[in-house]
């Protein structure tokens, strides 16, 4: 019997029901949630960082690869989407793409300037 679990991605609120043991990265792809990668899941690029707000989430514990890569970061709840696996109902937060954030910030600045005229 295969156990299926549901993972929800914030801030979009999209979710996916996947087989237990699926990586967060693969679940995100199934949910249509973009997570940046450059190493294609080999724990090398560190671009796939997500946050699991609840430490008692349904994610696998840190594996050696992930623990080693995240050692320099002092952010609790940070996980690598390509390494963390889903074993129970969980919620993870995906950071905004830096390019998209820069564009949004510039557009807000432009809108504020337009209001002055
Ligand atoms: S995809 Fe590169 S570290 Fe996770």
mmCIF file of N, CA and C and ligand atoms in Angstrom:
data_model
loop_
_atom_site.group_PDB
_atom_site.id
_atom_site.type_symbol
_atom_site.label_atom_id
_atom_site.label_comp_id
_atom_site.label_asym_id
_atom_site.label_seq_id
_atom_site.Cartn_x
_atom_site.Cartn_y
_atom_site.Cartn_z
ATOM 1 N N UNK A 1 0.840 -1.185 0.000
ATOM 2 C CA UNK A 1 0.000 0.000 0.000
ATOM 3 C C UNK A 1 0.888 1.253 0.000
ATOM 4 N N UNK A 2 0.573 2.185 -0.884
ATOM 5 C CA UNK A 2 1.347 3.417 -0.987
ATOM 6 C C UNK A 2 0.653 4.513 -0.197
ATOM 7 N N UNK A 3 1.424 5.176 0.620
ATOM 8 C CA UNK A 3 0.874 6.260 1.418
ATOM 9 C C UNK A 3 1.053 7.576 0.672
ATOM 10 N N UNK A 4 -0.029 8.306 0.513
ATOM 11 C CA UNK A 4 0.029 9.619 -0.115
ATOM 12 C C UNK A 4 -0.086 10.695 0.943
ATOM 13 N N UNK A 5 0.636 11.781 0.744
ATOM 14 C CA UNK A 5 0.638 12.879 1.701
ATOM 15 C C UNK A 5 0.452 14.195 0.948
ATOM 16 N N UNK A 6 -0.039 15.183 1.654
ATOM 17 C CA UNK A 6 -0.303 16.472 1.031
ATOM 18 C C UNK A 6 0.663 17.520 1.567
ATOM 19 N N UNK A 7 1.211 18.294 0.651
ATOM 20 C CA UNK A 7 2.093 19.403 1.015
ATOM 21 C C UNK A 7 1.517 20.672 0.410
ATOM 22 N N UNK A 8 1.541 21.740 1.198
ATOM 23 C CA UNK A 8 1.022 23.032 0.751
ATOM 24 C C UNK A 8 2.172 24.026 0.690
ATOM 25 N N UNK A 9 2.174 24.823 -0.357
ATOM 26 C CA UNK A 9 3.236 25.807 -0.571
ATOM 27 C C UNK A 9 2.690 27.210 -0.359
ATOM 28 N N UNK A 10 3.391 27.982 0.458
ATOM 29 C CA UNK A 10 3.027 29.383 0.700
ATOM 30 C C UNK A 10 4.015 30.257 -0.043
ATOM 31 N N UNK A 11 3.679 31.430 -0.489
ATOM 32 C CA UNK A 11 2.409 32.111 -0.231
ATOM 33 C C UNK A 11 1.305 31.766 -1.232
ATOM 34 N N UNK A 12 1.580 30.930 -2.225
ATOM 35 C CA UNK A 12 0.567 30.682 -3.257
ATOM 36 C C UNK A 12 -0.634 29.904 -2.732
ATOM 37 N N UNK A 13 -0.411 29.064 -1.734
ATOM 38 C CA UNK A 13 -1.487 28.218 -1.226
ATOM 39 C C UNK A 13 -1.726 26.982 -2.077
ATOM 40 N N UNK A 14 -0.917 26.801 -3.110
ATOM 41 C CA UNK A 14 -1.058 25.614 -3.946
ATOM 42 C C UNK A 14 -0.602 24.383 -3.169
ATOM 43 N N UNK A 15 -1.175 23.258 -3.492
ATOM 44 C CA UNK A 15 -0.775 22.040 -2.802
ATOM 45 C C UNK A 15 -0.703 20.885 -3.788
ATOM 46 N N UNK A 16 -0.056 19.825 -3.337
ATOM 47 C CA UNK A 16 0.061 18.607 -4.138
ATOM 48 C C UNK A 16 -0.045 17.416 -3.204
ATOM 49 N N UNK A 17 -0.677 16.391 -3.684
ATOM 50 C CA UNK A 17 -0.710 15.128 -2.957
ATOM 51 C C UNK A 17 0.244 14.188 -3.678
ATOM 52 N N UNK A 18 1.248 13.742 -2.938
ATOM 53 C CA UNK A 18 2.328 12.959 -3.537
ATOM 54 C C UNK A 18 2.582 11.697 -2.717
ATOM 55 N N UNK A 19 3.328 10.800 -3.283
ATOM 56 C CA UNK A 19 3.712 9.585 -2.574
ATOM 57 C C UNK A 19 4.672 9.956 -1.437
ATOM 58 N N UNK A 20 4.501 9.366 -0.278
ATOM 59 C CA UNK A 20 5.406 9.616 0.849
ATOM 60 C C UNK A 20 6.835 9.337 0.428
ATOM 61 N N UNK A 21 7.741 10.272 0.757
ATOM 62 C CA UNK A 21 9.141 10.115 0.386
ATOM 63 C C UNK A 21 9.537 10.950 -0.817
ATOM 64 N N UNK A 22 8.557 11.590 -1.447
ATOM 65 C CA UNK A 22 8.841 12.479 -2.575
ATOM 66 C C UNK A 22 9.579 13.711 -2.063
ATOM 67 N N UNK A 23 10.521 14.225 -2.835
ATOM 68 C CA UNK A 23 11.213 15.437 -2.391
ATOM 69 C C UNK A 23 10.267 16.639 -2.497
ATOM 70 N N UNK A 24 10.556 17.645 -1.700
ATOM 71 C CA UNK A 24 9.763 18.877 -1.741
ATOM 72 C C UNK A 24 9.863 19.503 -3.130
ATOM 73 N N UNK A 25 11.050 19.398 -3.746
ATOM 74 C CA UNK A 25 11.247 19.966 -5.081
ATOM 75 C C UNK A 25 10.321 19.300 -6.102
ATOM 76 N N UNK A 26 10.249 17.994 -6.071
ATOM 77 C CA UNK A 26 9.385 17.275 -7.006
ATOM 78 C C UNK A 26 7.910 17.591 -6.718
ATOM 79 N N UNK A 27 7.553 17.665 -5.464
ATOM 80 C CA UNK A 27 6.165 17.995 -5.103
ATOM 81 C C UNK A 27 5.806 19.400 -5.587
ATOM 82 N N UNK A 28 6.778 20.316 -5.469
ATOM 83 C CA UNK A 28 6.533 21.693 -5.934
ATOM 84 C C UNK A 28 6.293 21.700 -7.440
ATOM 85 N N UNK A 29 7.068 20.933 -8.149
ATOM 86 C CA UNK A 29 6.882 20.859 -9.607
ATOM 87 C C UNK A 29 5.493 20.332 -9.934
ATOM 88 N N UNK A 30 5.069 19.336 -9.202
ATOM 89 C CA UNK A 30 3.730 18.777 -9.452
ATOM 90 C C UNK A 30 2.638 19.786 -9.119
ATOM 91 N N UNK A 31 2.902 20.631 -8.133
ATOM 92 C CA UNK A 31 1.909 21.646 -7.747
ATOM 93 C C UNK A 31 1.979 22.878 -8.648
ATOM 94 N N UNK A 32 2.967 22.935 -9.510
ATOM 95 C CA UNK A 32 3.130 24.108 -10.365
ATOM 96 C C UNK A 32 3.728 25.289 -9.639
ATOM 97 N N UNK A 33 4.498 25.005 -8.597
ATOM 98 C CA UNK A 33 5.155 26.058 -7.821
ATOM 99 C C UNK A 33 6.622 26.106 -8.245
ATOM 100 N N UNK A 34 7.067 27.229 -8.806
ATOM 101 C CA UNK A 34 8.464 27.298 -9.239
ATOM 102 C C UNK A 34 9.435 27.426 -8.071
ATOM 103 N N UNK A 35 10.434 26.578 -8.047
ATOM 104 C CA UNK A 35 11.539 26.689 -7.093
ATOM 105 C C UNK A 35 12.801 26.673 -7.935
ATOM 106 N N UNK A 36 13.639 27.697 -7.744
ATOM 107 C CA UNK A 36 14.839 27.827 -8.568
ATOM 108 C C UNK A 36 15.845 26.728 -8.232
ATOM 109 N N UNK A 37 16.512 26.221 -9.244
ATOM 110 C CA UNK A 37 17.595 25.255 -9.052
ATOM 111 C C UNK A 37 18.638 25.501 -10.133
ATOM 112 N N UNK A 38 19.826 25.132 -9.826
ATOM 113 C CA UNK A 38 20.873 25.189 -10.843
ATOM 114 C C UNK A 38 21.586 23.838 -10.924
ATOM 115 N N UNK A 39 21.518 23.068 -9.831
ATOM 116 C CA UNK A 39 22.252 21.797 -9.803
ATOM 117 C C UNK A 39 21.325 20.610 -10.051
ATOM 118 N N UNK A 40 20.072 20.893 -10.297
ATOM 119 C CA UNK A 40 19.085 19.847 -10.572
ATOM 120 C C UNK A 40 18.988 18.826 -9.442
ATOM 121 N N UNK A 41 18.984 19.332 -8.222
ATOM 122 C CA UNK A 41 18.717 18.457 -7.083
ATOM 123 C C UNK A 41 19.899 17.728 -6.498
ATOM 124 N N UNK A 42 21.107 18.223 -6.722
ATOM 125 C CA UNK A 42 22.296 17.532 -6.217
ATOM 126 C C UNK A 42 22.861 18.183 -4.954
ATOM 127 N N UNK A 43 22.095 19.062 -4.319
ATOM 128 C CA UNK A 43 22.524 19.732 -3.082
ATOM 129 C C UNK A 43 23.800 20.531 -3.280
ATOM 130 N N UNK A 44 23.965 21.146 -4.434
ATOM 131 C CA UNK A 44 25.179 21.898 -4.716
ATOM 132 C C UNK A 44 24.940 23.392 -4.853
ATOM 133 N N UNK A 45 23.807 23.813 -5.358
ATOM 134 C CA UNK A 45 23.619 25.236 -5.686
ATOM 135 C C UNK A 45 23.000 26.055 -4.545
ATOM 136 N N UNK A 46 22.320 25.443 -3.650
ATOM 137 C CA UNK A 46 21.638 26.095 -2.517
ATOM 138 C C UNK A 46 20.562 27.087 -2.958
ATOM 139 N N UNK A 47 20.120 26.969 -4.185
ATOM 140 C CA UNK A 47 19.085 27.894 -4.677
ATOM 141 C C UNK A 47 17.680 27.440 -4.312
ATOM 142 N N UNK A 48 17.530 26.238 -3.840
ATOM 143 C CA UNK A 48 16.198 25.682 -3.610
ATOM 144 C C UNK A 48 15.744 25.810 -2.166
ATOM 145 N N UNK A 49 16.329 26.752 -1.438
ATOM 146 C CA UNK A 49 15.991 26.884 -0.022
ATOM 147 C C UNK A 49 14.515 27.251 0.160
ATOM 148 N N UNK A 50 13.862 26.567 1.087
ATOM 149 C CA UNK A 50 12.501 26.872 1.487
ATOM 150 C C UNK A 50 12.491 26.900 3.013
ATOM 151 N N UNK A 51 11.395 27.361 3.575
ATOM 152 C CA UNK A 51 11.292 27.395 5.023
ATOM 153 C C UNK A 51 10.122 26.530 5.466
ATOM 154 N N UNK A 52 10.398 25.696 6.431
ATOM 155 C CA UNK A 52 9.343 24.904 7.051
ATOM 156 C C UNK A 52 9.054 25.560 8.397
ATOM 157 N N UNK A 53 7.997 26.389 8.472
ATOM 158 C CA UNK A 53 7.734 27.164 9.685
ATOM 159 C C UNK A 53 7.557 26.311 10.926
ATOM 160 N N UNK A 54 7.032 25.144 10.752
ATOM 161 C CA UNK A 54 6.782 24.292 11.913
ATOM 162 C C UNK A 54 7.837 23.201 11.977
ATOM 163 N N UNK A 55 8.652 23.228 13.027
ATOM 164 C CA UNK A 55 9.744 22.263 13.114
ATOM 165 C C UNK A 55 9.232 20.824 13.228
ATOM 166 N N UNK A 56 8.005 20.666 13.646
ATOM 167 C CA UNK A 56 7.457 19.310 13.758
ATOM 168 C C UNK A 56 6.655 18.949 12.505
ATOM 169 N N UNK A 57 7.096 19.501 11.372
ATOM 170 C CA UNK A 57 6.373 19.257 10.131
ATOM 171 C C UNK A 57 6.536 17.815 9.671
ATOM 172 N N UNK A 58 5.883 17.493 8.607
ATOM 173 C CA UNK A 58 5.953 16.140 8.074
ATOM 174 C C UNK A 58 7.117 15.926 7.140
ATOM 175 N N UNK A 59 8.189 16.664 7.340
ATOM 176 C CA UNK A 59 9.370 16.496 6.491
ATOM 177 C C UNK A 59 10.369 15.549 7.132
ATOM 178 N N UNK A 60 11.190 14.945 6.298
ATOM 179 C CA UNK A 60 12.264 14.091 6.791
ATOM 180 C C UNK A 60 13.234 14.933 7.609
ATOM 181 N N UNK A 61 13.970 14.308 8.526
ATOM 182 C CA UNK A 61 15.013 15.047 9.243
ATOM 183 C C UNK A 61 16.119 15.460 8.263
ATOM 184 N N UNK A 62 16.928 16.433 8.658
ATOM 185 C CA UNK A 62 18.057 16.847 7.810
ATOM 186 C C UNK A 62 18.939 15.642 7.520
ATOM 187 N N UNK A 63 19.289 15.437 6.258
ATOM 188 C CA UNK A 63 20.255 14.375 5.954
ATOM 189 C C UNK A 63 21.665 14.976 6.020
ATOM 190 N N UNK A 64 22.686 14.161 5.929
ATOM 191 C CA UNK A 64 24.061 14.646 6.080
ATOM 192 C C UNK A 64 24.407 15.719 5.051
ATOM 193 N N UNK A 65 23.982 15.505 3.822
ATOM 194 C CA UNK A 65 24.222 16.464 2.742
ATOM 195 C C UNK A 65 23.637 17.833 3.080
ATOM 196 N N UNK A 66 22.399 17.821 3.496
ATOM 197 C CA UNK A 66 21.680 19.054 3.811
ATOM 198 C C UNK A 66 22.283 19.741 5.043
ATOM 199 N N UNK A 67 22.588 18.959 6.049
ATOM 200 C CA UNK A 67 23.171 19.506 7.274
ATOM 201 C C UNK A 67 24.500 20.194 6.956
ATOM 202 N N UNK A 68 25.300 19.564 6.135
ATOM 203 C CA UNK A 68 26.595 20.120 5.746
ATOM 204 C C UNK A 68 26.408 21.422 4.964
ATOM 205 N N UNK A 69 25.514 21.428 4.004
ATOM 206 C CA UNK A 69 25.309 22.605 3.151
ATOM 207 C C UNK A 69 24.706 23.778 3.903
ATOM 208 N N UNK A 70 23.851 23.498 4.879
ATOM 209 C CA UNK A 70 23.169 24.575 5.599
ATOM 210 C C UNK A 70 23.904 24.983 6.871
ATOM 211 N N UNK A 71 25.058 24.409 7.121
ATOM 212 C CA UNK A 71 25.776 24.654 8.373
ATOM 213 C C UNK A 71 26.077 26.124 8.595
ATOM 214 N N UNK A 72 26.410 26.862 7.542
ATOM 215 C CA UNK A 72 26.770 28.260 7.703
ATOM 216 C C UNK A 72 25.570 29.185 7.868
ATOM 217 N N UNK A 73 24.395 28.695 7.633
ATOM 218 C CA UNK A 73 23.194 29.527 7.715
ATOM 219 C C UNK A 73 22.559 29.381 9.091
ATOM 220 N N UNK A 74 22.284 30.492 9.704
ATOM 221 C CA UNK A 74 21.693 30.450 11.030
ATOM 222 C C UNK A 74 20.199 30.764 10.933
ATOM 223 N N UNK A 75 19.528 29.997 10.125
ATOM 224 C CA UNK A 75 18.091 30.220 9.966
ATOM 225 C C UNK A 75 17.354 28.933 10.281
ATOM 226 N N UNK A 76 16.683 28.924 11.376
ATOM 227 C CA UNK A 76 15.947 27.711 11.726
ATOM 228 C C UNK A 76 14.786 27.519 10.762
ATOM 229 N N UNK A 77 14.548 26.304 10.452
ATOM 230 C CA UNK A 77 13.453 25.982 9.550
ATOM 231 C C UNK A 77 13.843 25.983 8.092
ATOM 232 N N UNK A 78 15.073 26.398 7.770
ATOM 233 C CA UNK A 78 15.510 26.404 6.374
ATOM 234 C C UNK A 78 15.816 24.980 5.927
ATOM 235 N N UNK A 79 15.282 24.620 4.783
ATOM 236 C CA UNK A 79 15.512 23.302 4.217
ATOM 237 C C UNK A 79 15.848 23.426 2.747
ATOM 238 N N UNK A 80 16.531 22.420 2.223
ATOM 239 C CA UNK A 80 16.766 22.352 0.782
ATOM 240 C C UNK A 80 15.645 21.512 0.182
ATOM 241 N N UNK A 81 14.919 22.115 -0.738
ATOM 242 C CA UNK A 81 13.766 21.420 -1.325
ATOM 243 C C UNK A 81 14.169 20.146 -2.046
ATOM 244 N N UNK A 82 15.399 20.092 -2.525
ATOM 245 C CA UNK A 82 15.826 18.901 -3.267
ATOM 246 C C UNK A 82 16.234 17.763 -2.339
ATOM 247 N N UNK A 83 16.414 18.047 -1.051
ATOM 248 C CA UNK A 83 16.846 17.024 -0.105
ATOM 249 C C UNK A 83 15.746 16.615 0.873
ATOM 250 N N UNK A 84 14.926 17.569 1.272
ATOM 251 C CA UNK A 84 13.860 17.279 2.244
ATOM 252 C C UNK A 84 12.767 16.454 1.568
ATOM 253 N N UNK A 85 12.332 15.443 2.248
ATOM 254 C CA UNK A 85 11.283 14.571 1.703
ATOM 255 C C UNK A 85 10.014 14.686 2.541
ATOM 256 N N UNK A 86 8.900 14.528 1.870
ATOM 257 C CA UNK A 86 7.597 14.692 2.522
ATOM 258 C C UNK A 86 7.109 13.335 3.022
ATOM 259 N N UNK A 87 6.851 13.284 4.321
ATOM 260 C CA UNK A 87 6.325 12.031 4.890
ATOM 261 C C UNK A 87 4.999 12.231 5.601
ATOM 262 N N UNK A 88 4.578 13.488 5.761
ATOM 263 C CA UNK A 88 3.302 13.761 6.411
ATOM 264 C C UNK A 88 2.802 15.113 5.955
ATOM 265 N N UNK A 89 1.577 15.416 6.298
ATOM 266 C CA UNK A 89 0.984 16.686 5.892
ATOM 267 C C UNK A 89 1.884 17.829 6.362
ATOM 268 N N UNK A 90 2.233 18.714 5.469
ATOM 269 C CA UNK A 90 3.143 19.787 5.843
ATOM 270 C C UNK A 90 2.915 21.038 5.003
ATOM 271 N N UNK A 91 3.484 22.135 5.487
ATOM 272 C CA UNK A 91 3.409 23.424 4.807
ATOM 273 C C UNK A 91 4.824 23.964 4.714
ATOM 274 N N UNK A 92 5.212 24.444 3.543
ATOM 275 C CA UNK A 92 6.516 25.084 3.401
ATOM 276 C C UNK A 92 6.329 26.430 2.717
ATOM 277 N N UNK A 93 7.226 27.341 3.031
ATOM 278 C CA UNK A 93 7.174 28.675 2.458
ATOM 279 C C UNK A 93 8.286 28.801 1.420
ATOM 280 N N UNK A 94 7.915 29.233 0.228
ATOM 281 C CA UNK A 94 8.873 29.385 -0.868
ATOM 282 C C UNK A 94 9.193 30.874 -1.003
ATOM 283 N N UNK A 95 10.467 31.260 -0.909
ATOM 284 C CA UNK A 95 10.806 32.675 -1.031
ATOM 285 C C UNK A 95 10.543 33.189 -2.441
ATOM 286 N N UNK A 96 10.255 34.476 -2.518
ATOM 287 C CA UNK A 96 9.994 35.087 -3.820
ATOM 288 C C UNK A 96 11.268 35.086 -4.653
ATOM 289 N N UNK A 97 11.115 34.860 -5.941
ATOM 290 C CA UNK A 97 12.244 34.888 -6.858
ATOM 291 C C UNK A 97 12.892 36.276 -6.785
ATOM 292 N N UNK A 98 14.223 36.369 -6.606
ATOM 293 C CA UNK A 98 14.879 37.670 -6.441
ATOM 294 C C UNK A 98 14.646 38.619 -7.615
ATOM 295 N N UNK A 99 14.627 38.118 -8.823
ATOM 296 C CA UNK A 99 14.393 38.971 -9.986
ATOM 297 C C UNK A 99 12.968 39.532 -9.953
ATOM 298 N N UNK A 100 12.024 38.667 -9.644
ATOM 299 C CA UNK A 100 10.630 39.109 -9.552
ATOM 300 C C UNK A 100 10.475 40.148 -8.430
ATOM 301 N N UNK A 101 11.146 39.935 -7.309
ATOM 302 C CA UNK A 101 11.080 40.872 -6.185
ATOM 303 C C UNK A 101 11.642 42.226 -6.597
ATOM 304 N N UNK A 102 12.743 42.223 -7.358
ATOM 305 C CA UNK A 102 13.353 43.482 -7.798
ATOM 306 C C UNK A 102 12.413 44.227 -8.746
ATOM 307 N N UNK A 103 11.778 43.501 -9.647
ATOM 308 C CA UNK A 103 10.842 44.127 -10.590
ATOM 309 C C UNK A 103 9.642 44.704 -9.836
ATOM 310 N N UNK A 104 9.113 43.923 -8.887
ATOM 311 C CA UNK A 104 7.963 44.393 -8.106
ATOM 312 C C UNK A 104 8.321 45.663 -7.333
ATOM 313 N N UNK A 105 9.520 45.686 -6.740
ATOM 314 C CA UNK A 105 9.979 46.837 -5.970
ATOM 315 C C UNK A 105 10.100 48.071 -6.877
ATOM 316 N N UNK A 106 10.652 47.875 -8.061
ATOM 317 C CA UNK A 106 10.808 48.978 -9.005
ATOM 318 C C UNK A 106 9.450 49.515 -9.458
ATOM 319 N N UNK A 107 8.505 48.617 -9.692
ATOM 320 C CA UNK A 107 7.169 49.041 -10.121
ATOM 321 C C UNK A 107 6.465 49.814 -9.012
ATOM 322 N N UNK A 108 6.661 49.395 -7.762
ATOM 323 C CA UNK A 108 6.058 50.125 -6.638
ATOM 324 C C UNK A 108 6.671 51.520 -6.535
ATOM 325 N N UNK A 109 7.981 51.609 -6.714
ATOM 326 C CA UNK A 109 8.676 52.895 -6.673
ATOM 327 C C UNK A 109 8.151 53.814 -7.784
ATOM 328 N N UNK A 110 7.968 53.241 -8.966
ATOM 329 C CA UNK A 110 7.469 54.012 -10.103
ATOM 330 C C UNK A 110 6.048 54.515 -9.841
ATOM 331 N N UNK A 111 5.231 53.647 -9.251
ATOM 332 C CA UNK A 111 3.849 54.031 -8.954
ATOM 333 C C UNK A 111 3.818 55.182 -7.946
ATOM 334 N N UNK A 112 4.719 55.145 -6.964
ATOM 335 C CA UNK A 112 4.790 56.229 -5.970
ATOM 336 C C UNK A 112 5.208 57.540 -6.636
ATOM 337 N N UNK A 113 6.159 57.460 -7.558
ATOM 338 C CA UNK A 113 6.599 58.672 -8.272
ATOM 339 C C UNK A 113 5.480 59.220 -9.148
ATOM 340 N N UNK A 114 4.721 58.322 -9.780
ATOM 341 C CA UNK A 114 3.618 58.755 -10.625
ATOM 342 C C UNK A 114 2.562 59.498 -9.825
ATOM 343 N N UNK A 115 2.372 59.101 -8.567
ATOM 344 C CA UNK A 115 1.377 59.768 -7.724
ATOM 345 C C UNK A 115 1.783 61.204 -7.410
ATOM 346 N N UNK A 116 3.067 61.502 -7.452
ATOM 347 C CA UNK A 116 3.548 62.861 -7.160
ATOM 348 C C UNK A 116 3.217 63.838 -8.289
ATOM 349 N N UNK A 117 2.978 63.304 -9.464
ATOM 350 C CA UNK A 117 2.715 64.176 -10.604
ATOM 351 C C UNK A 117 1.273 64.444 -10.707
HETATM 352 S S1 LIG B 1 18.542 22.134 -6.293
HETATM 353 FE FE1 LIG B 1 20.573 22.779 -5.955
HETATM 354 S S2 LIG B 1 20.799 22.614 -3.823
HETATM 355 FE FE2 LIG B 1 18.785 21.944 -4.156
#
